[in-house]
PDB file of C-alpha atoms in Angstrom:
ATOM      1  CA  GLY A  13     -12.270  -7.364  -0.514  1.00 65.00           C
ATOM      2  CA  ALA A  14     -10.548  -8.870   2.547  1.00 84.00           C
ATOM      3  CA  VAL A  15     -10.308  -6.820   5.761  1.00 91.00           C
ATOM      4  CA  VAL A  16      -7.209  -6.310   7.878  1.00 94.00           C
ATOM      5  CA  SER A  17      -7.297  -4.427  11.193  1.00 96.00           C
ATOM      6  CA  GLN A  18      -4.747  -2.749  13.007  1.00 97.00           C
ATOM      7  CA  HIS A  19      -4.408  -1.912  16.630  1.00 97.00           C
ATOM      8  CA  PRO A  20      -4.059   0.851  17.810  1.00 97.00           C
ATOM      9  CA  SER A  21      -5.393   3.386  15.402  1.00 97.00           C
ATOM     10  CA  ARG A  22      -3.188   5.963  17.629  1.00 97.00           C
ATOM     11  CA  VAL A  23      -0.763   5.605  20.136  1.00 97.00           C
ATOM     12  CA  ILE A  24       1.570   8.289  21.720  1.00 97.00           C
ATOM     13  CA  CYS A  25       4.306   7.292  24.086  1.00 96.00           C
ATOM     14  CA  LYS A  26       7.633   8.675  25.593  1.00 96.00           C
ATOM     15  CA  SER A  27      10.847   8.461  23.998  1.00 97.00           C
ATOM     16  CA  GLY A  28      12.679   5.003  24.823  1.00 96.00           C
ATOM     17  CA  THR A  29       9.312   3.116  25.716  1.00 97.00           C
ATOM     18  CA  SER A  30       8.532   0.188  23.270  1.00 97.00           C
ATOM     19  CA  VAL A  31       5.357   0.144  21.461  1.00 97.00           C
ATOM     20  CA  LYS A  32       3.436  -2.727  19.855  1.00 97.00           C
ATOM     21  CA  ILE A  33       1.210  -2.698  17.070  1.00 97.00           C
ATOM     22  CA  GLU A  34      -0.899  -5.721  16.041  1.00 97.00           C
ATOM     23  CA  CYS A  35      -2.183  -6.631  12.674  1.00 96.00           C
ATOM     24  CA  ARG A  36      -5.024  -8.947  12.219  1.00 95.00           C
ATOM     25  CA  SER A  37      -6.540 -10.510   8.853  1.00 92.00           C
ATOM     26  CA  LEU A  38     -10.372 -10.883   9.789  1.00 92.00           C
ATOM     27  CA  ASP A  39     -11.937 -13.004   6.902  1.00 88.00           C
ATOM     28  CA  PHE A  40      -8.687 -14.792   5.625  1.00 86.00           C
ATOM     29  CA  GLN A  41      -5.478 -16.468   6.126  1.00 87.00           C
ATOM     30  CA  ALA A  42      -2.692 -14.235   5.580  1.00 85.00           C
ATOM     31  CA  THR A  43       0.341 -16.173   4.777  1.00 83.00           C
ATOM     32  CA  THR A  44       2.510 -13.144   4.367  1.00 87.00           C
ATOM     33  CA  MET A  45       2.352  -9.776   6.087  1.00 91.00           C
ATOM     34  CA  PHE A  46       4.096  -6.659   4.876  1.00 93.00           C
ATOM     35  CA  TRP A  47       4.772  -3.806   6.973  1.00 96.00           C
ATOM     36  CA  TYR A  48       5.280  -0.182   5.529  1.00 96.00           C
ATOM     37  CA  ARG A  49       5.831   3.233   6.927  1.00 96.00           C
ATOM     38  CA  GLN A  50       4.499   6.153   5.294  1.00 95.00           C
ATOM     39  CA  PHE A  51       5.620   9.781   6.001  1.00 91.00           C
ATOM     40  CA  PRO A  52       3.298  12.769   5.571  1.00 89.00           C
ATOM     41  CA  LYS A  53       2.474  13.365   1.872  1.00 87.00           C
ATOM     42  CA  LYS A  54       4.943  10.249   0.909  1.00 90.00           C
ATOM     43  CA  SER A  55       4.165   7.018  -0.535  1.00 92.00           C
ATOM     44  CA  LEU A  56       4.496   3.703   1.187  1.00 93.00           C
ATOM     45  CA  MET A  57       7.850   2.580   2.232  1.00 92.00           C
ATOM     46  CA  LEU A  58       8.333  -1.148   2.686  1.00 92.00           C
ATOM     47  CA  MET A  59       9.955  -2.094   6.179  1.00 95.00           C
ATOM     48  CA  ALA A  60       9.777  -5.710   6.200  1.00 94.00           C
ATOM     49  CA  THR A  61       7.837  -8.926   4.953  1.00 91.00           C
ATOM     50  CA  SER A  62       6.817 -11.692   7.212  1.00 88.00           C
ATOM     51  CA  ASN A  63       5.876 -15.102   6.419  1.00 84.00           C
ATOM     52  CA  GLU A  64       3.822 -17.122   9.109  1.00 81.00           C
ATOM     53  CA  GLY A  65       5.875 -18.941  11.299  1.00 80.00           C
ATOM     54  CA  SER A  66       9.203 -17.860   9.845  1.00 82.00           C
ATOM     55  CA  LYS A  67      11.707 -14.783  10.528  1.00 86.00           C
ATOM     56  CA  ALA A  68      10.902 -11.778   8.674  1.00 91.00           C
ATOM     57  CA  THR A  69      12.582 -10.035   5.661  1.00 92.00           C
ATOM     58  CA  TYR A  70      13.942  -6.687   6.230  1.00 94.00           C
ATOM     59  CA  GLU A  71      14.282  -4.087   3.577  1.00 92.00           C
ATOM     60  CA  GLN A  72      17.850  -2.511   3.352  1.00 91.00           C
ATOM     61  CA  GLY A  73      18.196   0.011   6.072  1.00 93.00           C
ATOM     62  CA  VAL A  74      15.383  -1.027   8.366  1.00 94.00           C
ATOM     63  CA  GLU A  75      16.968  -2.239  11.664  1.00 94.00           C
ATOM     64  CA  LYS A  76      15.752  -5.470  12.859  1.00 92.00           C
ATOM     65  CA  ASP A  77      16.518  -5.208  16.157  1.00 94.00           C
ATOM     66  CA  LYS A  78      14.564  -1.980  16.338  1.00 96.00           C
ATOM     67  CA  PHE A  79      11.542  -3.081  14.529  1.00 97.00           C
ATOM     68  CA  LEU A  80      10.636  -6.565  15.908  1.00 95.00           C
ATOM     69  CA  ILE A  81       8.103  -8.392  13.660  1.00 94.00           C
ATOM     70  CA  ASN A  82       6.357 -11.350  14.727  1.00 90.00           C
ATOM     71  CA  HIS A  83       3.899 -13.332  12.559  1.00 88.00           C
ATOM     72  CA  ALA A  84       3.012 -16.407  14.908  1.00 82.00           C
ATOM     73  CA  SER A  85      -0.464 -17.500  13.060  1.00 88.00           C
ATOM     74  CA  LEU A  86      -2.295 -16.869   9.706  1.00 88.00           C
ATOM     75  CA  THR A  87      -4.098 -13.842  11.124  1.00 91.00           C
ATOM     76  CA  LEU A  88      -1.880 -12.049  13.290  1.00 93.00           C
ATOM     77  CA  SER A  89       1.130 -10.324  12.914  1.00 94.00           C
ATOM     78  CA  THR A  90       2.855  -7.728  15.437  1.00 95.00           C
ATOM     79  CA  LEU A  91       5.489  -4.782  15.043  1.00 97.00           C
ATOM     80  CA  THR A  92       7.327  -3.931  18.003  1.00 97.00           C
ATOM     81  CA  VAL A  93       9.087  -0.532  17.847  1.00 97.00           C
ATOM     82  CA  THR A  94      11.553  -0.625  20.555  1.00 97.00           C
ATOM     83  CA  SER A  95      13.355   2.044  22.453  1.00 96.00           C
ATOM     84  CA  ALA A  96      11.262   4.684  20.227  1.00 96.00           C
ATOM     85  CA  HIS A  97      12.576   8.025  19.550  1.00 96.00           C
ATOM     86  CA  PRO A  98      10.698  11.225  18.117  1.00 96.00           C
ATOM     87  CA  GLU A  99      12.202  10.081  14.772  1.00 95.00           C
ATOM     88  CA  ASP A 100      10.185   6.869  14.750  1.00 96.00           C
ATOM     89  CA  SER A 101       7.031   8.883  14.553  1.00 96.00           C
ATOM     90  CA  SER A 102       5.166   8.092  11.492  1.00 96.00           C
ATOM     91  CA  PHE A 103       2.026   5.932  10.029  1.00 97.00           C
ATOM     92  CA  TYR A 104       2.536   2.434  10.186  1.00 97.00           C
ATOM     93  CA  ILE A 105       0.739   0.526   7.660  1.00 97.00           C
ATOM     94  CA  CYS A 106       0.313  -3.640   7.522  1.00 96.00           C
ATOM     95  CA  SER A 107      -0.868  -5.600   4.604  1.00 94.00           C
ATOM     96  CA  GLY A 108      -1.786  -9.271   4.280  1.00 90.00           C
ATOM     97  CA  GLY A 109      -1.789 -11.759   1.548  1.00 83.00           C
ATOM     98  CA  ALA A 110      -4.363 -14.361   1.300  1.00 72.00           C
ATOM     99  CA  ALA A 111      -3.392 -18.106   1.047  1.00 63.00           C
ATOM    100  CA  GLY A 112      -3.988 -19.121  -2.509  1.00 61.00           C
ATOM    101  CA  SER A 113      -4.686 -15.642  -4.017  1.00 57.00           C
ATOM    102  CA  TYR A 114      -2.676 -14.776  -6.850  1.00 60.00           C
ATOM    103  CA  ASN A 115      -1.451 -11.135  -5.884  1.00 70.00           C
ATOM    104  CA  GLU A 116      -3.988  -9.274  -3.935  1.00 82.00           C
ATOM    105  CA  GLN A 117      -2.595  -7.589  -0.842  1.00 88.00           C
ATOM    106  CA  PHE A 118      -5.221  -5.750   1.622  1.00 91.00           C
ATOM    107  CA  PHE A 119      -4.457  -3.266   3.668  1.00 94.00           C
ATOM    108  CA  GLY A 120      -5.176  -2.307   7.210  1.00 96.00           C
ATOM    109  CA  PRO A 121      -6.137   1.247   8.380  1.00 96.00           C
ATOM    110  CA  GLY A 122      -2.857   2.354   9.801  1.00 97.00           C
ATOM    111  CA  THR A 123      -1.155   3.225  13.026  1.00 97.00           C
ATOM    112  CA  ARG A 124      -0.512   6.823  13.576  1.00 97.00           C
ATOM    113  CA  LEU A 125       2.709   6.756  16.235  1.00 97.00           C
ATOM    114  CA  THR A 126       3.865   9.786  17.811  1.00 97.00           C
ATOM    115  CA  VAL A 127       6.919   9.529  20.151  1.00 97.00           C
ATOM    116  CA  LEU A 128       7.371  12.789  22.444  1.00 96.00           C
TER     117      LEU A 128
ATOM    118  CA  GLY B 152      15.082  -4.088  -9.305  1.00 78.00           C
ATOM    119  CA  GLU B 153      11.501  -2.664  -9.868  1.00 83.00           C
ATOM    120  CA  ASN B 154      11.185   1.173 -10.233  1.00 90.00           C
ATOM    121  CA  VAL B 155       7.603   2.927 -10.633  1.00 95.00           C
ATOM    122  CA  GLU B 156       6.974   6.671 -11.699  1.00 97.00           C
ATOM    123  CA  GLN B 157       3.449   8.186 -11.347  1.00 97.00           C
ATOM    124  CA  HIS B 158       2.465  11.373 -13.013  1.00 97.00           C
ATOM    125  CA  PRO B 159       0.627  13.749 -12.059  1.00 98.00           C
ATOM    126  CA  SER B 160       1.599  14.409  -8.610  1.00 97.00           C
ATOM    127  CA  THR B 161      -1.527  16.494  -8.062  1.00 97.00           C
ATOM    128  CA  LEU B 162      -4.681  16.585 -10.508  1.00 98.00           C
ATOM    129  CA  SER B 163      -7.668  18.848  -9.975  1.00 98.00           C
ATOM    130  CA  VAL B 164     -10.638  17.987 -12.236  1.00 98.00           C
ATOM    131  CA  GLN B 165     -14.269  19.484 -12.202  1.00 98.00           C
ATOM    132  CA  GLU B 166     -17.111  17.471 -10.839  1.00 98.00           C
ATOM    133  CA  GLY B 167     -18.085  14.928 -14.028  1.00 97.00           C
ATOM    134  CA  ASP B 168     -15.040  15.354 -15.830  1.00 97.00           C
ATOM    135  CA  SER B 169     -12.637  12.511 -16.424  1.00 98.00           C
ATOM    136  CA  ALA B 170      -9.389  11.839 -14.650  1.00 98.00           C
ATOM    137  CA  VAL B 171      -6.504   9.983 -15.627  1.00 98.00           C
ATOM    138  CA  ILE B 172      -3.318   8.834 -13.780  1.00 98.00           C
ATOM    139  CA  LYS B 173      -0.649   7.077 -15.355  1.00 98.00           C
ATOM    140  CA  CYS B 174       2.337   5.011 -14.266  1.00 98.00           C
ATOM    141  CA  THR B 175       5.400   3.649 -15.937  1.00 97.00           C
ATOM    142  CA  TYR B 176       7.565   0.593 -14.694  1.00 96.00           C
ATOM    143  CA  SER B 177      11.068  -1.046 -15.206  1.00 93.00           C
ATOM    144  CA  ASP B 178      10.926  -4.399 -14.761  1.00 90.00           C
ATOM    145  CA  SER B 179       9.359  -6.098 -18.181  1.00 89.00           C
ATOM    146  CA  ALA B 180       8.803  -9.397 -15.625  1.00 87.00           C
ATOM    147  CA  SER B 181       6.338  -7.432 -13.477  1.00 90.00           C
ATOM    148  CA  ASN B 182       3.097  -8.990 -14.063  1.00 89.00           C
ATOM    149  CA  TYR B 183       0.484  -7.498 -11.403  1.00 91.00           C
ATOM    150  CA  PHE B 184      -0.673  -3.861 -11.261  1.00 95.00           C
ATOM    151  CA  PRO B 185      -2.684  -2.986  -8.688  1.00 95.00           C
ATOM    152  CA  TRP B 186      -4.550   1.060  -8.029  1.00 97.00           C
ATOM    153  CA  TYR B 187      -4.897   1.798  -4.259  1.00 97.00           C
ATOM    154  CA  LYS B 188      -6.710   4.991  -3.059  1.00 97.00           C
ATOM    155  CA  GLN B 189      -5.935   6.459   0.023  1.00 97.00           C
ATOM    156  CA  GLU B 190      -7.907   8.958   2.017  1.00 95.00           C
ATOM    157  CA  LEU B 191      -6.419  11.126   4.769  1.00 92.00           C
ATOM    158  CA  GLY B 192      -5.371   9.247   7.703  1.00 91.00           C
ATOM    159  CA  LYS B 193      -6.559   5.651   6.425  1.00 93.00           C
ATOM    160  CA  GLY B 194      -4.826   2.626   4.947  1.00 94.00           C
ATOM    161  CA  PRO B 195      -4.660   2.164   1.407  1.00 95.00           C
ATOM    162  CA  GLN B 196      -7.921   0.573  -0.559  1.00 94.00           C
ATOM    163  CA  LEU B 197      -7.422  -1.801  -3.691  1.00 93.00           C
ATOM    164  CA  ILE B 198      -9.951  -0.106  -6.228  1.00 96.00           C
ATOM    165  CA  ILE B 199      -8.890  -1.926  -8.995  1.00 96.00           C
ATOM    166  CA  ASP B 200      -5.869  -4.290 -10.426  1.00 94.00           C
ATOM    167  CA  ILE B 201      -4.961  -5.776 -13.549  1.00 94.00           C
ATOM    168  CA  ARG B 202      -2.735  -8.559 -14.667  1.00 90.00           C
ATOM    169  CA  SER B 203       0.043  -8.736 -17.390  1.00 84.00           C
ATOM    170  CA  ASN B 204      -2.146 -11.572 -19.498  1.00 83.00           C
ATOM    171  CA  VAL B 205      -5.220  -8.808 -19.759  1.00 83.00           C
ATOM    172  CA  GLY B 206      -5.090  -5.305 -21.462  1.00 91.00           C
ATOM    173  CA  GLU B 207      -7.945  -3.523 -20.152  1.00 95.00           C
ATOM    174  CA  LYS B 208     -10.199  -3.899 -17.072  1.00 94.00           C
ATOM    175  CA  LYS B 209     -13.422  -1.763 -16.072  1.00 96.00           C
ATOM    176  CA  ASP B 210     -15.221  -1.711 -12.798  1.00 95.00           C
ATOM    177  CA  GLN B 211     -17.966   0.845 -13.242  1.00 96.00           C
ATOM    178  CA  ARG B 212     -16.511   4.293 -13.468  1.00 97.00           C
ATOM    179  CA  ILE B 213     -13.065   2.848 -12.928  1.00 98.00           C
ATOM    180  CA  ALA B 214     -10.730   1.477 -15.466  1.00 98.00           C
ATOM    181  CA  VAL B 215      -7.174   0.202 -15.918  1.00 98.00           C
ATOM    182  CA  THR B 216      -5.007  -0.138 -19.193  1.00 97.00           C
ATOM    183  CA  LEU B 217      -2.047  -1.886 -19.450  1.00 96.00           C
ATOM    184  CA  ASN B 218       0.592  -1.424 -22.526  1.00 95.00           C
ATOM    185  CA  LYS B 219       3.302  -4.248 -21.507  1.00 93.00           C
ATOM    186  CA  THR B 220       5.364  -3.344 -24.663  1.00 93.00           C
ATOM    187  CA  ALA B 221       5.709   0.510 -23.521  1.00 94.00           C
ATOM    188  CA  LYS B 222       5.563  -0.494 -19.720  1.00 95.00           C
ATOM    189  CA  HIS B 223       3.166   1.741 -18.620  1.00 95.00           C
ATOM    190  CA  PHE B 224      -0.440   1.584 -17.274  1.00 97.00           C
ATOM    191  CA  SER B 225      -3.014   3.930 -16.564  1.00 98.00           C
ATOM    192  CA  LEU B 226      -6.039   4.276 -14.091  1.00 98.00           C
ATOM    193  CA  HIS B 227      -9.230   5.925 -15.741  1.00 98.00           C
ATOM    194  CA  ILE B 228     -12.208   7.594 -13.490  1.00 98.00           C
ATOM    195  CA  THR B 229     -15.078   8.916 -15.358  1.00 98.00           C
ATOM    196  CA  GLU B 230     -17.808  10.845 -13.782  1.00 98.00           C
ATOM    197  CA  THR B 231     -15.468  12.083 -11.044  1.00 98.00           C
ATOM    198  CA  GLN B 232     -17.346  12.925  -7.885  1.00 97.00           C
ATOM    199  CA  PRO B 233     -15.975  14.723  -4.758  1.00 96.00           C
ATOM    200  CA  GLU B 234     -15.765  11.754  -3.048  1.00 97.00           C
ATOM    201  CA  ASP B 235     -13.491  10.531  -5.545  1.00 98.00           C
ATOM    202  CA  SER B 236     -11.047  12.937  -4.030  1.00 98.00           C
ATOM    203  CA  ALA B 237      -8.022  11.045  -2.433  1.00 97.00           C
ATOM    204  CA  VAL B 238      -4.625   9.979  -3.143  1.00 97.00           C
ATOM    205  CA  TYR B 239      -3.990   7.239  -5.724  1.00 98.00           C
ATOM    206  CA  PHE B 240      -1.107   5.041  -5.558  1.00 97.00           C
ATOM    207  CA  CYS B 241      -0.386   2.723  -8.329  1.00 97.00           C
ATOM    208  CA  ALA B 242       1.905  -0.049  -7.981  1.00 95.00           C
ATOM    209  CA  ALA B 243       3.780  -3.228  -9.606  1.00 93.00           C
ATOM    210  CA  ARG B 244       4.697  -6.601  -8.238  1.00 88.00           C
ATOM    211  CA  GLY B 245       8.007  -7.467  -9.577  1.00 69.00           C
ATOM    212  CA  GLY B 246       8.321 -10.891 -11.543  1.00 59.00           C
ATOM    213  CA  HIS B 247      10.436 -12.709  -8.941  1.00 57.00           C
ATOM    214  CA  GLY B 248       9.757 -13.728  -5.770  1.00 52.00           C
ATOM    215  CA  GLY B 249       6.229 -15.690  -6.011  1.00 51.00           C
ATOM    216  CA  SER B 250       2.885 -14.756  -6.014  1.00 49.00           C
ATOM    217  CA  GLN B 251       3.166 -12.489  -2.721  1.00 53.00           C
ATOM    218  CA  GLY B 252       6.323 -10.784  -3.929  1.00 67.00           C
ATOM    219  CA  ASN B 253       6.925  -7.064  -2.918  1.00 81.00           C
ATOM    220  CA  LEU B 254       4.867  -4.246  -4.482  1.00 89.00           C
ATOM    221  CA  ILE B 255       6.592  -1.449  -5.560  1.00 90.00           C
ATOM    222  CA  PHE B 256       4.806   1.905  -5.314  1.00 93.00           C
ATOM    223  CA  GLY B 257       4.746   4.864  -7.519  1.00 95.00           C
ATOM    224  CA  LYS B 258       4.699   8.254  -5.330  1.00 95.00           C
ATOM    225  CA  GLY B 259       1.211   8.840  -5.547  1.00 96.00           C
ATOM    226  CA  THR B 260      -1.091  11.362  -6.836  1.00 97.00           C
ATOM    227  CA  LYS B 261      -3.461  13.668  -5.087  1.00 97.00           C
ATOM    228  CA  LEU B 262      -6.719  14.049  -7.121  1.00 98.00           C
ATOM    229  CA  SER B 263      -9.233  16.803  -6.189  1.00 98.00           C
ATOM    230  CA  VAL B 264     -12.627  16.944  -7.576  1.00 98.00           C
ATOM    231  CA  LYS B 265     -14.153  20.411  -7.291  1.00 96.00           C
ATOM    232  CA  PRO B 266     -17.846  20.409  -6.971  1.00 93.00           C
TER     233      PRO B 266
END
């Protein structure tokens, strides 16, 4: 399968700071990237969908001004958690869909965010 | 919208036995059904998928069946091994939104394979 990387794998930050998470497709071009949030022992919750070169589409209840998504190229999408608070602590996972692929999504390894 | 139900939430089997996880979906237009394996602290890994024009697909010890009429699909793991222990998620892609539409996930099944 295709490979998706995320950086950093873990981050600890102070409340009120911003954190940027990078998601890269290493061996394919991801026309669409998805950002998920996962709480302990829970399923994946879709936060937003981004297409290269256009604005992200956010799911209901997800604040677009708090979770900034940029999909500037076919291999890179970033998620910035602005003014992070302890309740933003979670496991954030991105996935990418290859151009021309019928349906497959390939997930990154996830980023564990802890806000103190 | 699509809704995916997954059962059981936990499953414990002896090494060598088979494991079956079942999912149902609500949107009859859904046409893509992947299964993901997630190990602790890692991202989900696609292990097998099936499209709505196929009733069954097999890859070594893993198989998936799809019943479009009943709107359910199942994951079958034979000859289970301790390394199969993980959380498994089923998902369905709704029939709307193009080929890269959203996946709707089940709540997951924690599989434990005892040596």
